[in-house]
């Protein structure tokens, strides 16, 4: 009997392969970063060939490190940065352009034109999303409109589109030699092209965006066998049996299976998802309606999502663009060296502002500077920006659902930062809880794959594997919480005012 499930986590900054045992413990892991390409202000790209190469390498490395043989792996799950769009030639397997990353704002004009007189909410009833640069559909349109020869090839049926899940799956299952062209409902729900009720592509929206239907992958559930690993790869003949966009995967890994349960992931950006069960709740407060997961033939489960574009990547920016720190964890030491933020606020609107504002024209600001401000205050303001943005999202969630969240499960790279976690609890006014297995994204995809092949029996079995590691209780008094949050809102307003000029 196979002992493990492998999970490929193709994220914004790196690709990982993690191998889990039956208790959900990590037995082996390998990780590689890929290049972030910034050709112009507001543009962000990845090289799809590099991403696929790294996927192959980390898979082989994780298997070798753990001394795991192919027969030991019962199934593979895939989870991925969502929305990032790849268009490739199905005959050669080569991408016609770099992947356009979810953070990229080059489609702002396209998005405006698509909305026309109906504005940003033109497709919202169908797809649950406002028209914004974030989503894949307009990125595909940009590639077809701007890459020489792409539209002709697409019309001939030679080009395929996929998010990173589809790109990785197609290559893992043989590429131009029989690769499976499939996505799951969670990834499809981020393209602006999928009808949330039918869970099928909406032909009229695809037509508005000039995207031929032949380019689109088949939409399947999040947990079923899509295909088998190619003979030459690390998982020959192993079923690839789970796909979830990374935020939905983290929600699944955090066992948020009941309506009303929520998690917040602290990665490049922050993403809070609230399970709303079989009910599709339409937001009135700037949140997205999205598919949370669909296990095999079961009914789809929906979620409300608050997406914040820049949180962890703000710390990277302090490291790489300002050289304020030499490694990301140093931000906490710097922040702890000062008593408070010294009245400094950073609003990192590098990709405009996502939830709940949806303003692609907003631009970042540091406000409140005086001669007193030092590196520590900047570091502290950066951490606080992460927490304040999550507060905005939680307020929207409470308003939309009509029920206040009483606690928040957290995961992702930044939850080791105690200063941030305490401030998060303080500014939300509810306890923040970290699980023992913090690798919830990779774990969620492993769970989906494992369920499909009977490695785990059902959600009840998975629920029992979740355990609390640490809890931060709010310690700030209400007056301080109000005062700081009001200041933050003032700072946000500056980034919106800036955009108007
Ligand atoms: O929607 C974008 C999100 O999926 C990216 O997540 O963890 O790669 O920052 P992450």
Coordinates of C-alpha atoms and ligand atoms in Angstrom, one line a residue:
X1 CA 0.0 0.0 0.0
X2 CA 1.4 3.4 -1.0
X3 CA 2.4 5.5 2.0
X4 CA 2.4 9.1 0.7
X5 CA 0.7 11.9 -1.3
X6 CA 2.9 14.4 -3.2
X7 CA 1.8 18.0 -3.6
X8 CA 3.2 20.5 -6.1
X9 CA 2.7 24.1 -4.9
X10 CA 3.4 26.4 -7.8
X11 CA 3.4 29.8 -6.0
X12 CA 4.1 33.4 -7.0
X13 CA 7.8 33.4 -6.0
X14 CA 8.7 29.7 -5.8
X15 CA 7.7 26.2 -6.7
X16 CA 7.7 23.4 -4.0
X17 CA 7.1 19.7 -3.9
X18 CA 6.0 18.5 -0.5
X19 CA 5.4 14.9 0.4
X20 CA 2.9 14.1 3.1
X21 CA 2.3 10.9 5.1
X22 CA -1.1 9.6 6.2
X23 CA -1.1 11.9 9.3
X24 CA -0.6 14.9 7.2
X25 CA 3.0 15.3 8.3
X26 CA 5.6 16.6 5.8
X27 CA 8.2 13.8 5.1
X28 CA 10.1 15.6 2.4
X29 CA 10.3 19.0 0.7
X30 CA 12.2 20.7 -2.0
X31 CA 11.8 24.3 -3.2
X32 CA 13.1 26.6 -5.9
X33 CA 12.5 30.3 -6.5
X34 CA 12.0 31.6 -10.1
X35 CA 12.7 35.0 -11.6
X36 CA 10.3 37.9 -11.1
X37 CA 10.3 39.8 -14.4
X38 CA 9.3 43.5 -14.3
X39 CA 9.6 44.8 -17.8
X40 CA 7.8 48.1 -17.0
X41 CA 6.1 49.8 -14.1
X42 CA 3.0 47.8 -13.2
X43 CA 4.0 44.7 -15.3
X44 CA 4.9 41.4 -13.7
X45 CA 5.9 38.3 -15.6
X46 CA 7.2 34.7 -15.1
X47 CA 8.9 32.5 -17.6
X48 CA 6.7 29.4 -18.0
X49 CA 9.6 27.2 -19.2
X50 CA 11.5 28.1 -16.0
X51 CA 8.5 27.3 -13.8
X52 CA 8.0 23.9 -15.5
X53 CA 11.8 23.1 -15.2
X54 CA 11.7 24.0 -11.5
X55 CA 8.6 21.8 -11.0
X56 CA 10.5 18.9 -12.5
X57 CA 13.6 19.6 -10.4
X58 CA 11.8 20.0 -7.1
X59 CA 9.7 16.8 -7.7
X60 CA 12.9 14.8 -8.3
X61 CA 14.6 16.4 -5.3
X62 CA 11.8 15.8 -2.9
X63 CA 11.6 12.1 -3.9
X64 CA 15.3 11.7 -3.6
X65 CA 15.7 13.5 -0.3
X66 CA 12.9 11.4 1.3
X67 CA 14.3 8.3 -0.3
X68 CA 10.8 7.7 -1.7
X69 CA 10.2 5.4 -4.6
X70 CA 7.4 5.9 -7.1
X71 CA 5.4 3.0 -5.8
X72 CA 5.2 4.8 -2.4
X73 CA 3.2 7.7 -3.8
X74 CA -0.6 7.1 -4.1
X75 CA -1.4 10.3 -5.9
X76 CA -0.2 13.8 -6.7
X77 CA -2.1 17.1 -6.0
X78 CA -1.4 20.4 -7.6
X79 CA -2.0 23.9 -6.1
X80 CA -1.0 27.1 -7.7
X81 CA -0.8 30.9 -7.7
X82 CA -4.1 31.7 -9.3
X83 CA -5.1 34.0 -12.2
X84 CA -1.5 34.0 -13.7
X85 CA -2.1 33.3 -17.4
X86 CA 0.0 31.2 -19.8
X87 CA -0.8 30.8 -23.5
X88 CA 1.2 28.1 -25.4
X89 CA 1.4 26.3 -28.7
X90 CA 0.0 22.8 -28.2
X91 CA 2.2 21.4 -31.0
X92 CA 5.5 22.7 -29.7
X93 CA 4.7 23.1 -26.0
X94 CA 6.3 26.6 -26.1
X95 CA 4.6 29.6 -24.5
X96 CA 3.9 32.4 -27.0
X97 CA 4.7 35.0 -24.3
X98 CA 5.8 35.0 -20.7
X99 CA 3.1 34.2 -18.1
X100 CA 1.3 37.4 -17.1
X101 CA 1.2 37.4 -13.3
X102 CA -1.9 38.1 -11.2
X103 CA -0.3 41.3 -9.8
X104 CA 0.2 42.8 -13.3
X105 CA -1.9 45.9 -14.1
X106 CA -1.2 46.2 -17.9
X107 CA -4.8 45.3 -18.7
X108 CA -6.3 48.4 -17.0
X109 CA -7.5 49.9 -20.3
X110 CA -8.8 46.6 -21.6
X111 CA -10.8 46.2 -18.4
X112 CA -12.2 49.7 -18.6
X113 CA -13.3 49.1 -22.2
X114 CA -14.9 45.8 -21.4
X115 CA -17.0 47.4 -18.7
X116 CA -18.1 50.2 -21.0
X117 CA -21.2 52.0 -19.8
X118 CA -22.1 49.1 -17.4
X119 CA -18.9 49.5 -15.5
X120 CA -16.9 47.1 -13.3
X121 CA -19.8 45.0 -12.2
X122 CA -20.9 44.0 -15.8
X123 CA -20.2 40.3 -15.3
X124 CA -20.4 40.1 -11.6
X125 CA -23.7 38.3 -11.3
X126 CA -22.4 35.5 -13.5
X127 CA -18.8 35.2 -12.4
X128 CA -18.8 36.7 -8.9
X129 CA -15.9 39.1 -9.8
X130 CA -15.6 42.8 -10.6
X131 CA -13.8 43.6 -13.8
X132 CA -10.2 44.1 -12.6
X133 CA -6.7 43.6 -13.9
X134 CA -6.3 40.8 -11.4
X135 CA -8.2 38.1 -13.3
X136 CA -7.0 35.9 -16.2
X137 CA -9.5 36.6 -19.1
X138 CA -8.3 40.1 -19.9
X139 CA -4.6 38.9 -19.6
X140 CA -5.3 36.3 -22.4
X141 CA -7.0 39.0 -24.5
X142 CA -3.8 41.2 -24.1
X143 CA -1.6 38.3 -25.3
X144 CA -3.8 37.6 -28.3
X145 CA -4.0 41.4 -29.1
X146 CA -0.3 42.1 -28.7
X147 CA 1.8 39.1 -29.6
X148 CA 2.5 38.8 -33.3
X149 CA 0.7 35.9 -34.9
X150 CA -1.0 34.8 -31.7
X151 CA -4.5 35.6 -32.8
X152 CA -4.2 33.7 -36.1
X153 CA -2.7 30.7 -34.3
X154 CA -5.5 30.8 -31.7
X155 CA -8.2 31.0 -34.4
X156 CA -6.6 27.9 -36.1
X157 CA -6.9 26.0 -32.7
X158 CA -3.2 25.8 -32.1
X159 CA -3.0 27.7 -28.9
X160 CA -4.0 26.7 -25.4
X161 CA -4.6 28.8 -22.3
X162 CA -4.1 27.7 -18.7
X163 CA -3.4 29.1 -15.3
X164 CA -0.3 27.5 -13.7
X165 CA -2.3 24.4 -12.6
X166 CA -3.2 23.7 -16.2
X167 CA 0.3 24.4 -17.4
X168 CA 1.9 22.1 -14.8
X169 CA -0.7 19.4 -15.3
X170 CA -0.4 19.4 -19.1
X171 CA 3.4 19.1 -18.9
X172 CA 3.3 16.5 -16.1
X173 CA 1.0 14.3 -18.2
X174 CA 3.1 14.4 -21.4
X175 CA 2.9 17.9 -22.9
X176 CA 2.6 17.9 -26.7
X177 CA 2.6 14.1 -26.4
X178 CA -0.8 13.5 -24.9
X179 CA -0.9 16.2 -22.2
X180 CA -4.2 16.6 -20.4
X181 CA -5.7 20.1 -20.9
X182 CA -7.8 20.5 -17.7
X183 CA -8.4 22.9 -14.9
X184 CA -10.5 22.7 -11.7
X185 CA -13.5 24.8 -10.7
X186 CA -11.5 26.9 -8.2
X187 CA -9.0 28.1 -10.8
X188 CA -11.7 28.5 -13.5
X189 CA -13.6 30.7 -11.1
X190 CA -10.7 33.3 -11.2
X191 CA -10.7 33.8 -15.0
X192 CA -13.9 35.9 -15.3
X193 CA -15.0 33.4 -17.8
X194 CA -16.8 30.7 -15.7
X195 CA -20.4 30.8 -14.8
X196 CA -20.6 30.2 -11.1
X197 CA -23.9 28.2 -11.3
X198 CA -23.2 26.0 -14.3
X199 CA -19.5 25.7 -13.6
X200 CA -18.9 25.9 -17.3
X201 CA -17.3 28.5 -19.5
X202 CA -19.6 31.4 -20.5
X203 CA -19.3 31.7 -24.3
X204 CA -20.6 35.2 -24.4
X205 CA -18.0 36.6 -22.0
X206 CA -15.2 34.7 -23.9
X207 CA -16.6 36.3 -27.1
X208 CA -16.5 39.8 -25.6
X209 CA -12.8 39.1 -24.7
X210 CA -12.1 37.6 -28.1
X211 CA -11.0 34.3 -26.7
X212 CA -11.7 31.2 -28.8
X213 CA -13.4 28.4 -26.8
X214 CA -10.8 26.0 -28.3
X215 CA -8.2 27.6 -26.1
X216 CA -10.0 26.9 -22.8
X217 CA -9.2 23.8 -20.7
X218 CA -12.0 21.4 -19.6
X219 CA -13.3 22.3 -16.2
X220 CA -13.4 19.5 -13.7
X221 CA -13.9 19.1 -9.9
X222 CA -11.1 19.7 -7.4
X223 CA -10.7 16.0 -6.5
X224 CA -10.7 13.3 -9.2
X225 CA -8.2 11.6 -11.3
X226 CA -7.3 13.9 -14.2
X227 CA -4.5 11.8 -15.7
X228 CA -1.3 10.0 -14.8
X229 CA 2.3 11.2 -14.5
X230 CA 4.4 10.8 -17.7
X231 CA 6.8 7.9 -18.0
X232 CA 10.0 10.1 -17.9
X233 CA 8.9 12.1 -14.9
X234 CA 9.2 11.7 -11.1
X235 CA 5.7 10.2 -10.8
X236 CA 5.3 7.8 -13.7
X237 CA 1.9 6.3 -13.9
X238 CA 0.9 7.9 -10.6
X239 CA -2.6 9.5 -10.6
X240 CA -2.7 13.2 -10.6
X241 CA -5.9 13.6 -8.6
X242 CA -6.3 17.0 -7.0
X243 CA -6.2 20.6 -8.1
X244 CA -7.1 23.7 -6.0
X245 CA -6.0 27.3 -6.4
X246 CA -3.6 28.0 -3.6
X247 CA -6.0 30.0 -1.4
X248 CA -8.8 27.5 -1.8
X249 CA -6.2 24.8 -1.0
X250 CA -5.2 26.6 2.2
X251 CA -8.9 26.8 3.2
X252 CA -9.2 23.0 2.5
X253 CA -6.0 22.3 4.4
X254 CA -7.3 24.4 7.4
X255 CA -10.4 22.1 7.4
X256 CA -12.7 25.1 6.9
X257 CA -15.5 22.7 5.9
X258 CA -18.4 24.3 7.7
X259 CA -20.2 27.4 6.4
X260 CA -19.0 30.4 8.5
X261 CA -15.4 29.1 9.0
X262 CA -12.6 31.2 7.6
X263 CA -8.8 31.4 7.2
X264 CA -6.3 34.1 6.3
X265 CA -3.1 33.2 4.4
X266 CA -0.1 35.5 4.7
X267 CA 1.9 35.0 1.5
X268 CA 3.1 37.4 -1.2
X269 CA -0.4 38.8 -0.7
X270 CA -3.1 38.1 1.9
X271 CA -6.2 36.2 1.1
X272 CA -9.1 35.7 3.6
X273 CA -11.7 33.1 2.6
X274 CA -15.0 32.4 4.3
X275 CA -16.8 29.2 3.5
X276 CA -20.4 30.0 2.6
X277 CA -21.4 26.4 1.9
X278 CA -23.6 25.6 -1.0
X279 CA -24.8 29.2 -1.0
X280 CA -23.3 31.6 -3.5
X281 CA -23.2 34.9 -1.5
X282 CA -22.8 38.0 -3.7
X283 CA -20.8 40.7 -2.0
X284 CA -22.0 44.2 -1.5
X285 CA -18.7 45.3 0.2
X286 CA -15.9 44.6 -2.3
X287 CA -15.3 40.9 -1.8
X288 CA -15.2 38.2 -4.4
X289 CA -17.6 35.3 -4.8
X290 CA -15.6 32.3 -5.7
X291 CA -15.7 28.5 -5.7
X292 CA -14.1 27.2 -2.5
X293 CA -13.9 23.5 -3.6
X294 CA -15.8 20.7 -5.3
X295 CA -15.0 17.2 -4.2
X296 CA -15.8 14.7 -7.0
X297 CA -19.5 14.5 -7.7
X298 CA -20.5 16.4 -4.6
X299 CA -22.1 19.8 -4.9
X300 CA -19.7 22.8 -5.2
X301 CA -18.9 24.8 -2.0
X302 CA -18.6 28.5 -2.4
X303 CA -16.6 31.2 -0.5
X304 CA -16.4 34.9 -0.1
X305 CA -12.9 36.1 -0.5
X306 CA -11.0 39.3 0.4
X307 CA -7.8 39.5 -1.7
X308 CA -5.0 41.8 -0.7
X309 CA -2.3 42.1 -3.4
X310 CA 0.7 43.2 -1.4
X311 CA 1.7 42.0 2.1
X312 CA 4.7 39.6 2.1
X313 CA 5.9 41.2 -1.1
X314 CA 6.1 44.5 0.8
X315 CA 8.8 42.9 3.0
X316 CA 10.6 41.6 -0.1
X317 CA 10.4 45.2 -1.5
X318 CA 12.1 46.5 1.7
X319 CA 14.7 43.9 1.2
X320 CA 15.3 44.0 -2.6
X321 CA 14.4 47.6 -3.6
X322 CA 15.4 49.6 -0.5
X323 CA 18.0 47.2 0.9
X324 CA 16.6 48.1 4.4
X325 CA 17.0 44.5 5.5
X326 CA 19.1 41.6 4.1
X327 CA 16.6 38.9 4.9
X328 CA 12.9 38.9 5.4
X329 CA 12.9 37.7 9.0
X330 CA 15.0 40.8 9.9
X331 CA 11.9 43.0 9.5
X332 CA 10.6 41.7 12.9
X333 CA 13.9 42.6 14.7
X334 CA 13.8 46.1 13.3
X335 CA 10.1 46.6 14.1
X336 CA 10.7 45.4 17.7
X337 CA 13.4 48.0 18.1
X338 CA 10.8 50.8 18.2
X339 CA 7.9 51.4 20.6
X340 CA 5.3 52.1 18.0
X341 CA 5.0 53.1 14.3
X342 CA 6.1 56.7 15.1
X343 CA 2.9 57.8 13.2
X344 CA 4.2 56.3 10.0
X345 CA 1.8 54.4 7.6
X346 CA 2.7 52.5 4.4
X347 CA -0.1 51.7 2.0
X348 CA 1.5 49.3 -0.5
X349 CA -0.8 49.9 -3.4
X350 CA 1.9 48.5 -5.9
X351 CA -0.8 46.7 -8.0
X352 CA -3.4 49.3 -7.3
X353 CA -5.6 48.3 -4.4
X354 CA -7.6 45.0 -4.4
X355 CA -10.3 44.2 -1.8
X356 CA -12.3 46.0 -0.8
X357 CA -11.4 49.0 -3.0
X358 CA -10.7 47.5 -6.4
X359 CA -8.8 50.5 -7.7
X360 CA -6.1 49.5 -10.2
X361 CA -5.1 53.2 -10.5
X362 CA -4.2 53.6 -6.8
X363 CA -0.5 53.9 -6.1
X364 CA 1.5 53.3 -2.9
X365 CA 2.4 55.9 -0.3
X366 CA 4.4 56.3 2.9
X367 CA 2.8 59.0 5.0
X368 CA 3.4 60.6 8.4
X369 CA 7.1 61.0 7.9
X370 CA 9.0 63.4 10.3
X371 CA 12.7 63.8 11.0
X372 CA 12.1 61.4 13.9
X373 CA 11.1 58.5 11.7
X374 CA 13.8 55.7 11.3
X375 CA 14.2 52.3 9.8
X376 CA 12.4 50.7 12.7
X377 CA 9.3 52.8 12.1
X378 CA 9.3 51.9 8.4
X379 CA 9.6 48.2 9.3
X380 CA 6.8 48.5 11.8
X381 CA 4.6 50.3 9.4
X382 CA 5.2 47.6 6.8
X383 CA 4.0 44.9 9.2
X384 CA 1.1 47.0 10.4
X385 CA 0.0 47.5 6.8
X386 CA -0.4 43.7 6.5
X387 CA -2.7 43.7 9.5
X388 CA -4.7 46.8 8.6
X389 CA -5.4 45.4 5.1
X390 CA -6.8 42.2 6.7
X391 CA -8.9 44.3 9.0
X392 CA -10.5 46.0 6.0
X393 CA -11.3 42.7 4.5
X394 CA -12.7 41.3 7.8
X395 CA -15.0 44.3 8.2
X396 CA -16.3 43.7 4.6
X397 CA -16.8 40.0 5.4
X398 CA -18.8 40.7 8.6
X399 CA -20.9 43.2 6.7
X400 CA -21.6 40.8 3.8
X401 CA -22.4 37.7 5.9
X402 CA -24.2 39.6 8.7
X403 CA -22.4 37.5 11.3
X404 CA -19.2 38.7 13.0
X405 CA -16.2 36.4 12.8
X406 CA -15.2 35.3 16.3
X407 CA -11.7 34.0 15.6
X408 CA -9.4 33.7 12.6
X409 CA -7.3 30.7 11.5
X410 CA -4.0 31.9 9.9
X411 CA -1.2 30.3 7.9
X412 CA 1.5 31.1 5.4
X413 CA 5.1 32.3 5.7
X414 CA 4.5 35.4 7.8
X415 CA 2.7 33.7 10.6
X416 CA 6.0 33.0 12.3
X417 CA 6.2 36.7 12.9
X418 CA 5.0 37.1 16.5
X419 CA 4.9 40.9 16.4
X420 CA 2.7 40.8 13.4
X421 CA 0.4 38.1 14.8
X422 CA -0.1 40.0 18.0
X423 CA -0.8 43.3 16.2
X424 CA -3.2 41.4 13.9
X425 CA -5.2 40.1 16.9
X426 CA -5.1 43.6 18.4
X427 CA -6.4 45.4 15.3
X428 CA -9.0 42.8 14.5
X429 CA -10.2 42.5 18.1
X430 CA -10.5 38.7 17.7
X431 CA -8.1 35.8 18.5
X432 CA -5.8 34.7 15.8
X433 CA -5.0 31.0 15.7
X434 CA -2.1 29.1 14.0
X435 CA -2.3 25.4 13.4
X436 CA 0.5 22.9 14.1
X437 CA 0.7 22.0 10.4
X438 CA 1.2 25.4 8.9
X439 CA 1.8 24.1 5.3
X440 CA -1.9 24.2 4.7
X441 CA -1.7 25.1 1.0
X442 CA 0.3 22.1 -0.1
X443 CA -1.6 20.0 2.5
X444 CA -5.0 21.1 1.0
X445 CA -4.0 19.9 -2.5
X446 CA -2.7 16.7 -1.0
X447 CA -6.0 16.1 0.8
X448 CA -8.0 16.7 -2.4
X449 CA -5.7 14.2 -4.3
X450 CA -5.8 11.7 -1.4
X451 CA -9.6 11.8 -1.1
X452 CA -9.9 11.0 -4.8
X453 CA -7.9 7.8 -4.6
X454 CA -9.2 6.6 -1.2
X455 CA -6.0 7.4 0.7
X456 CA -8.2 9.4 3.1
X457 CA -11.7 8.3 3.6
X458 CA -13.6 11.5 4.1
X459 CA -13.6 15.1 5.4
X460 CA -14.2 13.8 9.0
X461 CA -10.9 12.0 8.9
X462 CA -9.1 15.1 7.7
X463 CA -10.9 17.3 10.3
X464 CA -9.3 15.2 13.1
X465 CA -5.8 16.0 11.8
X466 CA -6.1 19.7 12.5
X467 CA -4.5 20.9 15.8
X468 CA -3.9 24.3 17.3
X469 CA -0.3 25.4 17.7
X470 CA -0.6 28.9 19.1
X471 CA -3.3 31.5 19.7
X472 CA -2.9 35.3 20.0
X473 CA -5.6 37.1 22.1
X474 CA -6.3 40.8 21.5
X475 CA -4.6 43.0 24.1
X476 CA -5.2 46.5 22.7
X477 CA -7.9 48.6 24.2
X478 CA -10.8 49.7 22.0
X479 CA -9.9 53.4 21.9
X480 CA -6.4 52.7 20.6
X481 CA -7.7 50.2 18.0
X482 CA -10.1 52.8 16.7
X483 CA -7.5 55.6 16.6
X484 CA -4.9 53.6 14.7
X485 CA -7.5 52.2 12.2
X486 CA -8.8 55.6 11.5
X487 CA -5.3 56.8 10.8
X488 CA -4.8 53.9 8.4
X489 CA -8.0 54.8 6.6
X490 CA -6.8 58.3 6.2
X491 CA -3.6 57.0 4.6
X492 CA -5.5 54.8 2.2
X493 CA -7.5 57.8 1.1
X494 CA -4.2 59.5 0.1
X495 CA -3.4 56.6 -2.3
X496 CA -6.8 57.0 -3.9
X497 CA -6.5 60.8 -4.1
X498 CA -3.1 60.4 -5.8
X499 CA -4.7 58.3 -8.5
X500 CA -7.2 60.9 -9.4
X501 CA -4.6 63.4 -10.6
Ligands
LIG1 O1 -4.6 35.1 -6.3 C1 -3.2 35.1 -6.1 C2 -2.8 34.1 -5.1 O2 -3.3 32.8 -5.5 C3 -1.3 34.1 -5.0 O3 -0.9 33.4 -3.8 O4 0.6 32.5 -2.2 O5 1.4 32.8 -4.5 O6 1.0 34.8 -3.1 P1 0.7 33.4 -3.4

